[in-house]
mmCIF file of C-alpha atoms in Angstrom:
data_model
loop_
_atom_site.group_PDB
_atom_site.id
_atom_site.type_symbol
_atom_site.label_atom_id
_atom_site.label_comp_id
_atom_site.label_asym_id
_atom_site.label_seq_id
_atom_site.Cartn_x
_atom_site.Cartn_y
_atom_site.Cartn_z
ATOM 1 C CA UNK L 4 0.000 0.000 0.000
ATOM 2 C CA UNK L 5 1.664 3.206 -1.022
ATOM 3 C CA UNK L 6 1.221 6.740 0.589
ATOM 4 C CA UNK L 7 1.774 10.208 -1.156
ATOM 5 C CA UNK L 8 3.316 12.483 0.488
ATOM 6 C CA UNK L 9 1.143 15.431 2.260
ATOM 7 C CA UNK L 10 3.851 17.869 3.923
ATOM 8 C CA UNK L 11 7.014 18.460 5.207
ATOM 9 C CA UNK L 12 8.125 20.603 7.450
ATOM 10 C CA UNK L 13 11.067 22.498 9.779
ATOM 11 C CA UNK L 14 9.506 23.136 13.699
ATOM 12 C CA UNK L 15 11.545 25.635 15.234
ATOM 13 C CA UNK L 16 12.954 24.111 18.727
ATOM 14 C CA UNK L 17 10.245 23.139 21.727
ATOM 15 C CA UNK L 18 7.570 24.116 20.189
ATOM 16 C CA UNK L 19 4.751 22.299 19.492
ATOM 17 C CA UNK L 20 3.358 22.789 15.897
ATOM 18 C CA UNK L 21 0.607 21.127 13.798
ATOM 19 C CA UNK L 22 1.571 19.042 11.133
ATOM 20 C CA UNK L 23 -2.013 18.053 9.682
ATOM 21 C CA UNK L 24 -5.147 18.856 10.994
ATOM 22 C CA UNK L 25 -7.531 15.735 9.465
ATOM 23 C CA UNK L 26 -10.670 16.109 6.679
ATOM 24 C CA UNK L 27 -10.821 12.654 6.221
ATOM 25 C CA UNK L 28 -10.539 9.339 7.409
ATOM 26 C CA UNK L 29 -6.498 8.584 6.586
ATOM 27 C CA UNK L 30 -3.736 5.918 7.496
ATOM 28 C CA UNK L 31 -0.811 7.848 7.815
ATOM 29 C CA UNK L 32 3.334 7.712 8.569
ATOM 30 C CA UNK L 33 5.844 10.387 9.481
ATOM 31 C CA UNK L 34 9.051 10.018 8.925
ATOM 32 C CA UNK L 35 11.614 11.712 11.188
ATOM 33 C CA UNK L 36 15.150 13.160 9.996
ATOM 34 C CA UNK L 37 17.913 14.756 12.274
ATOM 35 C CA UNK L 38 19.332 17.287 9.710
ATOM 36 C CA UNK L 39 22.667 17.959 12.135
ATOM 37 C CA UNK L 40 25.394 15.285 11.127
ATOM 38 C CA UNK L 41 26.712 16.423 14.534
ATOM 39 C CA UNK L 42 23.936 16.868 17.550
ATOM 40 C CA UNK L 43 21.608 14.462 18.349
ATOM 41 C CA UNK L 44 17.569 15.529 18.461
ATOM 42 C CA UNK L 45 14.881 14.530 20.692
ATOM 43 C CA UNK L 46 11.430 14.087 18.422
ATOM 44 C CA UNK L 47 8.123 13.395 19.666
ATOM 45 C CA UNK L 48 4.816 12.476 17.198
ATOM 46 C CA UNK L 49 1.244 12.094 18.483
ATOM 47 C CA UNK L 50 -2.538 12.379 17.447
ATOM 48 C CA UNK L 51 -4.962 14.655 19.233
ATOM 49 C CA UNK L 52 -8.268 12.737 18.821
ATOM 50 C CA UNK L 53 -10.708 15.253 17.524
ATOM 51 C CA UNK L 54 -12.996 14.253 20.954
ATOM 52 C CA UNK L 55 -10.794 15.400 23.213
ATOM 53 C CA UNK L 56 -10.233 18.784 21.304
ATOM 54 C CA UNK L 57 -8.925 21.839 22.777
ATOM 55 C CA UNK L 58 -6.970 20.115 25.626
ATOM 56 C CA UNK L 59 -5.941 21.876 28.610
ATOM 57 C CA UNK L 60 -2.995 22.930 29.739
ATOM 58 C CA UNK L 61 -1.662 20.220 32.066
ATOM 59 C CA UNK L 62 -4.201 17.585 30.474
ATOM 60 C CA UNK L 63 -1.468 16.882 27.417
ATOM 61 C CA UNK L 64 -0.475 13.516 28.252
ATOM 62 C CA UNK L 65 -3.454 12.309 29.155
ATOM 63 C CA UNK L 66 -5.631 13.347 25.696
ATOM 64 C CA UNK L 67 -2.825 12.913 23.353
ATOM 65 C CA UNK L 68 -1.981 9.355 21.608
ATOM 66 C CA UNK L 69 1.817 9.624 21.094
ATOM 67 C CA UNK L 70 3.314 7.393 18.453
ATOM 68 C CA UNK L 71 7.037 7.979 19.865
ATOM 69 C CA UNK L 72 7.619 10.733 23.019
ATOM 70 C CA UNK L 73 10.870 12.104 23.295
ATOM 71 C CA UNK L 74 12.868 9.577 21.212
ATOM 72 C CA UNK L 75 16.431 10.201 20.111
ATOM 73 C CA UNK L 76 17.412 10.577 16.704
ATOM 74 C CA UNK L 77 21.351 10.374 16.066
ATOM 75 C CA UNK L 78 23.267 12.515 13.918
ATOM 76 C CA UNK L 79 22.129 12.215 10.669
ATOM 77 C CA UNK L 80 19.510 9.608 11.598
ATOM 78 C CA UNK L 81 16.042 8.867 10.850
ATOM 79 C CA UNK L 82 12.626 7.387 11.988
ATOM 80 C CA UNK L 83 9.535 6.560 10.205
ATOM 81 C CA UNK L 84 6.714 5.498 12.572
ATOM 82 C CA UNK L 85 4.315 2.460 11.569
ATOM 83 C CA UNK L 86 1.022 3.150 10.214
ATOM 84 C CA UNK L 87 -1.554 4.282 11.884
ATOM 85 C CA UNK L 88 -5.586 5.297 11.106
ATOM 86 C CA UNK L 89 -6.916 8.826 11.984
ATOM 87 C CA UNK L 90 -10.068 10.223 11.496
ATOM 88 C CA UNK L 91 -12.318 13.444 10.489
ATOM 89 C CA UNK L 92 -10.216 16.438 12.507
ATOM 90 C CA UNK L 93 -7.746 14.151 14.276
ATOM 91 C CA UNK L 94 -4.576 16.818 14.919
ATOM 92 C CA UNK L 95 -1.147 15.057 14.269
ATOM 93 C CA UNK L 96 1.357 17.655 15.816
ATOM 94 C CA UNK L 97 5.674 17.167 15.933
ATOM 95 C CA UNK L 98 8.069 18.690 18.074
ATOM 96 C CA UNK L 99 11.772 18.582 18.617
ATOM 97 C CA UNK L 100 13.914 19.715 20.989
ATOM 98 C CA UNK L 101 16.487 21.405 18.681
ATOM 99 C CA UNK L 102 14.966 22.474 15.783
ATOM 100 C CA UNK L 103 16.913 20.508 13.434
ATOM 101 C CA UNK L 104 14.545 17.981 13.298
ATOM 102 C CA UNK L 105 12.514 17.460 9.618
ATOM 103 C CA UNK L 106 9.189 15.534 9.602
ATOM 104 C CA UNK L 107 7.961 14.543 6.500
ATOM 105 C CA UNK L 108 4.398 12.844 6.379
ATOM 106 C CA UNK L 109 2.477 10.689 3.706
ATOM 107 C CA UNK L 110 -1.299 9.452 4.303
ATOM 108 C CA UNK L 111 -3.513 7.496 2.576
ATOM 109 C CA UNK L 112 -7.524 7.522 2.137
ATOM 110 C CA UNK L 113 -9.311 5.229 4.299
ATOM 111 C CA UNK L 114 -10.795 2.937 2.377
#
């Protein structure tokens, strides 16, 4: 099952920013690239679950549905996370500690 690719983008460091708010039902992946060949970065992925939308301040961890929290990339290294399904105004949001983390995501229609 291929994917196409849906955006890519550059965070600036701890912040976190929206990658794709959902308008359909999608299976998606994210890949994860640490563009220093020197530093390593710390990356985290997860889905906010259109039900539990806004969340609180404080309420993060237990609303959000993290595919990898704080994981360490290497110099140079990726990570591409497995599938996974979201649905009608899921928010899949990135952040790294660094900023010189690149997340690149491809989805496919639910069918």
């Amino acid at each position: 099952m291929s994917l196409s690719r849906a955006k890519s983008l550059n965070p600036p460091a701890n912040t976190d920013t929206l990658l794709l708010e959902t308008t359909a039902s999608y299976i998606i992946a994210v890949i994860a690239s640490n563009m220093s060949d020197v530093k390593e970065t710390k990356i985290s992925i997860w889905v906010e679950p259109f039900e539990f939308l806004p969340i609180e301040p404080g309420d993060e961890d237990i609303y959000r549905a993290y595919i990898i929290k704080d994981g360490i990339l290497p110099p140079s290294g990726t990570y591409e996370t497995w599938r996974f399904a979201v649905q009608v105004l899921d928010r899949i949001c990135v952040r790294s500690n660094n900023g010189k983390a690149s997340f690149s995501m491809g989805y496919r229609d639910w069918e």
